[in-house]
PDB file of C-alpha atoms in Angstrom:
ATOM      1  CA  MET A   1       0.000   0.000   0.000  1.00 53.00           C
ATOM      2  CA  ARG A   2       2.858   2.314   0.851  1.00 54.00           C
ATOM      3  CA  ARG A   3       4.487   1.625  -2.523  1.00 55.00           C
ATOM      4  CA  ILE A   4       1.323   2.525  -4.414  1.00 51.00           C
ATOM      5  CA  PHE A   5       1.120   5.789  -2.502  1.00 42.00           C
ATOM      6  CA  LEU A   6       4.759   6.622  -3.315  1.00 40.00           C
ATOM      7  CA  VAL A   7       4.300   5.791  -7.006  1.00 42.00           C
ATOM      8  CA  ALA A   8       1.130   7.893  -7.131  1.00 42.00           C
ATOM      9  CA  MET A   9       2.925  10.820  -5.493  1.00 40.00           C
ATOM     10  CA  ILE A  10       5.843  10.552  -7.904  1.00 45.00           C
ATOM     11  CA  VAL A  11       3.481  10.569 -10.895  1.00 41.00           C
ATOM     12  CA  LEU A  12       0.868  13.105  -9.728  1.00 37.00           C
ATOM     13  CA  LEU A  13       3.098  15.678  -8.031  1.00 34.00           C
ATOM     14  CA  PRO A  14       4.838  16.845 -11.250  1.00 41.00           C
ATOM     15  CA  LEU A  15       1.460  17.083 -12.991  1.00 39.00           C
ATOM     16  CA  ALA A  16       0.067  19.288 -10.217  1.00 38.00           C
ATOM     17  CA  ALA A  17       3.191  21.479 -10.315  1.00 36.00           C
ATOM     18  CA  ALA A  18       2.864  21.875 -14.090  1.00 43.00           C
ATOM     19  CA  ALA A  19      -0.780  22.918 -13.753  1.00 46.00           C
ATOM     20  CA  GLU A  20       0.146  25.465 -11.099  1.00 50.00           C
ATOM     21  CA  GLY A  21       2.968  26.772 -13.309  1.00 73.00           C
ATOM     22  CA  PHE A  22       0.549  27.133 -16.205  1.00 75.00           C
ATOM     23  CA  HIS A  23      -1.878  29.113 -14.036  1.00 80.00           C
ATOM     24  CA  LYS A  24       0.864  31.401 -12.662  1.00 88.00           C
ATOM     25  CA  ARG A  25       2.229  32.138 -16.131  1.00 87.00           C
ATOM     26  CA  SER A  26      -1.272  32.840 -17.426  1.00 85.00           C
ATOM     27  CA  GLU A  27      -1.843  35.289 -14.553  1.00 90.00           C
ATOM     28  CA  LYS A  28       1.526  36.925 -15.273  1.00 89.00           C
ATOM     29  CA  ALA A  29       0.517  37.395 -18.914  1.00 87.00           C
ATOM     30  CA  ARG A  30      -2.784  38.951 -17.857  1.00 87.00           C
ATOM     31  CA  ALA A  31      -0.961  41.316 -15.477  1.00 89.00           C
ATOM     32  CA  LEU A  32       1.428  42.370 -18.257  1.00 89.00           C
ATOM     33  CA  TYR A  33      -1.516  43.007 -20.568  1.00 86.00           C
ATOM     34  CA  GLU A  34      -3.252  45.148 -17.961  1.00 88.00           C
ATOM     35  CA  LYS A  35      -0.012  47.061 -17.257  1.00 90.00           C
ATOM     36  CA  GLY A  36       0.086  48.092 -20.916  1.00 89.00           C
ATOM     37  CA  GLU A  37       2.639  45.559 -22.149  1.00 90.00           C
ATOM     38  CA  PRO A  38       0.509  43.459 -24.513  1.00 90.00           C
ATOM     39  CA  LEU A  39       3.371  42.197 -26.679  1.00 90.00           C
ATOM     40  CA  GLU A  40       5.168  40.822 -23.607  1.00 91.00           C
ATOM     41  CA  ALA A  41       1.911  39.128 -22.611  1.00 90.00           C
ATOM     42  CA  ALA A  42       1.643  37.729 -26.143  1.00 90.00           C
ATOM     43  CA  LYS A  43       5.052  36.057 -25.775  1.00 92.00           C
ATOM     44  CA  ILE A  44       3.843  34.235 -22.658  1.00 92.00           C
ATOM     45  CA  TYR A  45       0.582  33.209 -24.328  1.00 89.00           C
ATOM     46  CA  LYS A  46       2.566  31.787 -27.263  1.00 91.00           C
ATOM     47  CA  GLU A  47       4.671  29.730 -24.837  1.00 91.00           C
ATOM     48  CA  LEU A  48       1.547  28.523 -23.041  1.00 90.00           C
ATOM     49  CA  LEU A  49       0.059  27.399 -26.357  1.00 87.00           C
ATOM     50  CA  LYS A  50       3.093  25.157 -26.850  1.00 87.00           C
ATOM     51  CA  SER A  51       2.122  23.283 -23.662  1.00 83.00           C
ATOM     52  CA  GLY A  52      -0.362  21.270 -25.703  1.00 78.00           C
ATOM     53  CA  LYS A  53      -3.611  22.459 -24.130  1.00 79.00           C
ATOM     54  CA  GLU A  54      -6.660  21.463 -26.149  1.00 81.00           C
ATOM     55  CA  GLY A  55     -10.345  22.318 -26.328  1.00 82.00           C
ATOM     56  CA  GLU A  56     -11.665  25.261 -24.348  1.00 86.00           C
ATOM     57  CA  ALA A  57      -8.281  26.043 -22.740  1.00 86.00           C
ATOM     58  CA  LYS A  58      -6.661  26.348 -26.166  1.00 90.00           C
ATOM     59  CA  ALA A  59      -9.508  28.544 -27.433  1.00 90.00           C
ATOM     60  CA  ILE A  60      -9.144  30.884 -24.462  1.00 90.00           C
ATOM     61  CA  LEU A  61      -5.365  31.054 -24.922  1.00 90.00           C
ATOM     62  CA  LEU A  62      -5.835  31.896 -28.611  1.00 92.00           C
ATOM     63  CA  PHE A  63      -8.395  34.572 -27.693  1.00 91.00           C
ATOM     64  CA  ASP A  64      -6.010  36.081 -25.128  1.00 91.00           C
ATOM     65  CA  LEU A  65      -3.082  35.918 -27.562  1.00 92.00           C
ATOM     66  CA  GLY A  66      -5.088  37.530 -30.371  1.00 92.00           C
ATOM     67  CA  THR A  67      -6.346  40.254 -28.052  1.00 92.00           C
ATOM     68  CA  SER A  68      -2.804  40.971 -26.833  1.00 92.00           C
ATOM     69  CA  LEU A  69      -1.525  41.183 -30.401  1.00 93.00           C
ATOM     70  CA  LEU A  70      -4.429  43.460 -31.343  1.00 92.00           C
ATOM     71  CA  LYS A  71      -3.699  45.814 -28.456  1.00 92.00           C
ATOM     72  CA  GLY A  72      -0.005  45.694 -29.350  1.00 92.00           C
ATOM     73  CA  SER A  73      -0.823  46.818 -32.929  1.00 90.00           C
ATOM     74  CA  SER A  74       0.190  43.493 -34.524  1.00 89.00           C
ATOM     75  CA  TYR A  75      -3.032  43.495 -36.500  1.00 92.00           C
ATOM     76  CA  SER A  76      -2.218  40.985 -39.257  1.00 92.00           C
ATOM     77  CA  GLU A  77      -0.893  38.428 -36.794  1.00 93.00           C
ATOM     78  CA  SER A  78      -3.931  38.893 -34.547  1.00 93.00           C
ATOM     79  CA  VAL A  79      -6.237  38.198 -37.521  1.00 94.00           C
ATOM     80  CA  GLU A  80      -4.520  34.832 -38.057  1.00 95.00           C
ATOM     81  CA  VAL A  81      -4.735  33.971 -34.354  1.00 93.00           C
ATOM     82  CA  PHE A  82      -8.427  34.900 -34.131  1.00 93.00           C
ATOM     83  CA  TYR A  83      -9.222  32.720 -37.153  1.00 94.00           C
ATOM     84  CA  SER A  84      -7.367  29.828 -35.465  1.00 92.00           C
ATOM     85  CA  GLY A  85      -9.342  30.480 -32.289  1.00 92.00           C
ATOM     86  CA  LEU A  86     -12.655  30.359 -34.140  1.00 92.00           C
ATOM     87  CA  ALA A  87     -11.854  26.870 -35.384  1.00 91.00           C
ATOM     88  CA  VAL A  88     -11.500  25.449 -31.847  1.00 91.00           C
ATOM     89  CA  SER A  89     -13.658  27.728 -29.693  1.00 91.00           C
ATOM     90  CA  PRO A  90     -16.863  26.764 -27.929  1.00 91.00           C
ATOM     91  CA  GLN A  91     -20.031  28.509 -29.062  1.00 92.00           C
ATOM     92  CA  TYR A  92     -20.151  30.973 -26.146  1.00 91.00           C
ATOM     93  CA  LEU A  93     -16.706  32.413 -27.013  1.00 92.00           C
ATOM     94  CA  LYS A  94     -17.246  32.868 -30.763  1.00 93.00           C
ATOM     95  CA  PRO A  95     -19.071  36.247 -30.609  1.00 94.00           C
ATOM     96  CA  ARG A  96     -16.193  37.792 -28.597  1.00 94.00           C
ATOM     97  CA  ILE A  97     -13.596  36.353 -30.975  1.00 94.00           C
ATOM     98  CA  LEU A  98     -15.546  37.635 -33.979  1.00 95.00           C
ATOM     99  CA  TYR A  99     -15.845  41.074 -32.371  1.00 95.00           C
ATOM    100  CA  ASN A 100     -12.101  41.346 -31.735  1.00 94.00           C
ATOM    101  CA  LEU A 101     -11.426  39.887 -35.182  1.00 95.00           C
ATOM    102  CA  SER A 102     -13.529  42.656 -36.707  1.00 94.00           C
ATOM    103  CA  HIS A 103     -11.361  45.283 -34.986  1.00 94.00           C
ATOM    104  CA  ALA A 104      -8.197  43.667 -36.375  1.00 94.00           C
ATOM    105  CA  LEU A 105      -9.722  43.365 -39.850  1.00 94.00           C
ATOM    106  CA  PHE A 106     -10.793  47.013 -39.835  1.00 93.00           C
ATOM    107  CA  LYS A 107      -7.280  48.076 -38.755  1.00 93.00           C
ATOM    108  CA  THR A 108      -5.862  46.123 -41.725  1.00 92.00           C
ATOM    109  CA  HIS A 109      -8.212  47.984 -44.114  1.00 90.00           C
ATOM    110  CA  ARG A 110     -10.487  44.974 -44.651  1.00 91.00           C
ATOM    111  CA  ARG A 111     -13.741  46.828 -44.008  1.00 92.00           C
ATOM    112  CA  ASP A 112     -16.112  44.375 -45.687  1.00 92.00           C
ATOM    113  CA  GLU A 113     -14.636  41.396 -43.833  1.00 94.00           C
ATOM    114  CA  ALA A 114     -14.912  43.341 -40.563  1.00 94.00           C
ATOM    115  CA  LEU A 115     -18.599  44.006 -41.245  1.00 94.00           C
ATOM    116  CA  ALA A 116     -19.183  40.332 -42.078  1.00 94.00           C
ATOM    117  CA  SER A 117     -17.453  39.292 -38.852  1.00 94.00           C
ATOM    118  CA  LEU A 118     -19.655  41.658 -36.853  1.00 94.00           C
ATOM    119  CA  ARG A 119     -22.795  40.347 -38.566  1.00 94.00           C
ATOM    120  CA  ASP A 120     -21.789  36.830 -37.530  1.00 94.00           C
ATOM    121  CA  ALA A 121     -21.153  37.978 -33.947  1.00 94.00           C
ATOM    122  CA  ILE A 122     -24.553  39.681 -33.773  1.00 94.00           C
ATOM    123  CA  THR A 123     -26.254  36.628 -35.270  1.00 94.00           C
ATOM    124  CA  LEU A 124     -24.690  34.387 -32.622  1.00 93.00           C
ATOM    125  CA  SER A 125     -25.429  36.850 -29.809  1.00 92.00           C
ATOM    126  CA  PRO A 126     -28.318  39.194 -30.713  1.00 93.00           C
ATOM    127  CA  LYS A 127     -27.929  41.245 -27.501  1.00 93.00           C
ATOM    128  CA  PHE A 128     -24.248  42.026 -28.143  1.00 92.00           C
ATOM    129  CA  GLU A 129     -24.535  45.832 -28.038  1.00 93.00           C
ATOM    130  CA  GLU A 130     -20.811  46.590 -28.537  1.00 93.00           C
ATOM    131  CA  ALA A 131     -20.856  44.619 -31.797  1.00 93.00           C
ATOM    132  CA  LYS A 132     -23.938  46.504 -32.996  1.00 93.00           C
ATOM    133  CA  LEU A 133     -22.393  49.867 -32.178  1.00 93.00           C
ATOM    134  CA  PHE A 134     -19.097  49.008 -33.868  1.00 93.00           C
ATOM    135  CA  TYR A 135     -21.008  47.770 -36.930  1.00 93.00           C
ATOM    136  CA  GLU A 136     -22.875  51.075 -37.156  1.00 93.00           C
ATOM    137  CA  TRP A 137     -19.663  53.043 -36.607  1.00 93.00           C
ATOM    138  CA  ILE A 138     -17.895  51.233 -39.459  1.00 92.00           C
ATOM    139  CA  LEU A 139     -20.851  51.933 -41.749  1.00 91.00           C
ATOM    140  CA  LEU A 140     -20.470  55.647 -41.007  1.00 90.00           C
ATOM    141  CA  GLN A 141     -16.784  55.645 -41.952  1.00 87.00           C
ATOM    142  CA  LYS A 142     -15.754  56.589 -45.443  1.00 80.00           C
ATOM    143  CA  PRO A 143     -14.989  53.472 -47.512  1.00 77.00           C
ATOM    144  CA  PRO A 144     -11.348  53.197 -48.594  1.00 68.00           C
ATOM    145  CA  GLU A 145     -10.336  54.763 -51.870  1.00 72.00           C
ATOM    146  CA  PRO A 146      -9.749  52.312 -54.718  1.00 69.00           C
ATOM    147  CA  PRO A 147      -6.059  51.794 -55.494  1.00 68.00           C
ATOM    148  CA  PRO A 148      -4.661  53.737 -58.457  1.00 69.00           C
ATOM    149  CA  PRO A 149      -4.297  51.842 -61.736  1.00 64.00           C
ATOM    150  CA  GLU A 150      -1.029  49.930 -61.995  1.00 70.00           C
ATOM    151  CA  ASP A 151      -0.324  50.875 -65.581  1.00 69.00           C
ATOM    152  CA  ASN A 152      -0.658  54.181 -67.412  1.00 68.00           C
ATOM    153  CA  ARG A 153      -4.314  53.698 -68.296  1.00 71.00           C
ATOM    154  CA  GLU A 154      -6.816  56.364 -67.447  1.00 72.00           C
ATOM    155  CA  PRO A 155      -8.810  55.751 -64.273  1.00 68.00           C
ATOM    156  CA  PRO A 156     -12.460  54.802 -64.815  1.00 69.00           C
ATOM    157  CA  PRO A 157     -14.913  57.679 -64.947  1.00 74.00           C
ATOM    158  CA  PRO A 158     -16.716  58.564 -61.722  1.00 72.00           C
ATOM    159  CA  PRO A 159     -20.183  57.107 -61.232  1.00 68.00           C
ATOM    160  CA  PRO A 160     -23.053  59.258 -62.480  1.00 64.00           C
ATOM    161  CA  PRO A 161     -24.539  61.646 -59.934  1.00 61.00           C
ATOM    162  CA  MET A 162     -27.763  60.676 -58.193  1.00 57.00           C
ATOM    163  CA  LEU A 163     -30.846  61.893 -60.005  1.00 55.00           C
ATOM    164  CA  GLU A 164     -32.223  63.818 -57.079  1.00 56.00           C
ATOM    165  CA  GLU A 165     -31.033  64.027 -53.529  1.00 55.00           C
ATOM    166  CA  LEU A 166     -33.805  64.079 -50.973  1.00 53.00           C
ATOM    167  CA  PRO A 167     -33.806  66.923 -48.440  1.00 56.00           C
ATOM    168  CA  PRO A 168     -33.570  65.967 -44.784  1.00 57.00           C
ATOM    169  CA  PRO A 169     -36.896  65.360 -43.031  1.00 55.00           C
ATOM    170  CA  PRO A 170     -38.319  68.180 -40.919  1.00 59.00           C
ATOM    171  CA  PRO A 171     -37.134  68.103 -37.262  1.00 57.00           C
ATOM    172  CA  ASP A 172     -40.627  67.512 -35.873  1.00 58.00           C
ATOM    173  CA  MET A 173     -40.913  64.351 -38.017  1.00 50.00           C
ATOM    174  CA  LEU A 174     -37.660  63.050 -36.509  1.00 48.00           C
ATOM    175  CA  ASN A 175     -38.893  63.762 -32.988  1.00 52.00           C
ATOM    176  CA  ASP A 176     -42.104  61.835 -33.704  1.00 53.00           C
ATOM    177  CA  GLU A 177     -40.077  58.861 -34.954  1.00 49.00           C
ATOM    178  CA  LEU A 178     -37.793  58.891 -31.910  1.00 48.00           C
ATOM    179  CA  GLN A 179     -40.754  58.986 -29.570  1.00 54.00           C
ATOM    180  CA  GLN A 180     -42.296  55.986 -31.328  1.00 55.00           C
ATOM    181  CA  ASN A 181     -39.009  54.043 -31.291  1.00 49.00           C
ATOM    182  CA  PRO A 182     -37.164  54.646 -27.990  1.00 50.00           C
ATOM    183  CA  ASP A 183     -34.210  52.452 -29.039  1.00 49.00           C
ATOM    184  CA  PRO A 184     -32.830  53.918 -32.301  1.00 46.00           C
ATOM    185  CA  LEU A 185     -29.973  51.380 -32.436  1.00 47.00           C
ATOM    186  CA  MET A 186     -29.823  48.835 -35.214  1.00 43.00           C
ATOM    187  CA  LYS A 187     -32.150  45.884 -34.639  1.00 39.00           C
ATOM    188  CA  PRO A 188     -31.026  42.317 -35.311  1.00 40.00           C
ATOM    189  CA  TRP A 189     -32.027  41.176 -38.751  1.00 36.00           C
TER     190      TRP A 189
END
């Protein structure tokens, strides 16, 4: 009986120490992130990913790594990490990953992909107000200019002007609409 106990201690003690080390390093990465050192936190998250965690733990590590890279202005790398995280994440984490992915996509001038990512986040979580607000904000931003032609050809002519631009509605009409609809934010489709 004593031998079994010793063998169990020899086998289980290193496993418990490794789990504690993983937790401490994860907390250190979080502290670095909150101190404003996201790229240092990202290095720790990358090391933790090498530990072979799977399932939900891996998805959370990928989310934390992508978020650290995003805050550290490594936008292209964060896009790749968020896409990897989507492939392994549980359903409850996907809207947050999609939301952060949309920020990274927008920062890399991929406006349409950012909007699509936000639509997916809102579809998965219809009460996700931050995603709705960011979606509306992106829509209000000026779309990027098309790149100049690569050869010496003339650029295409501008699109024809609109036939007639409608004047804005009278202010009292807007007030009536706002009173009828107290929540003017975008509704889920």
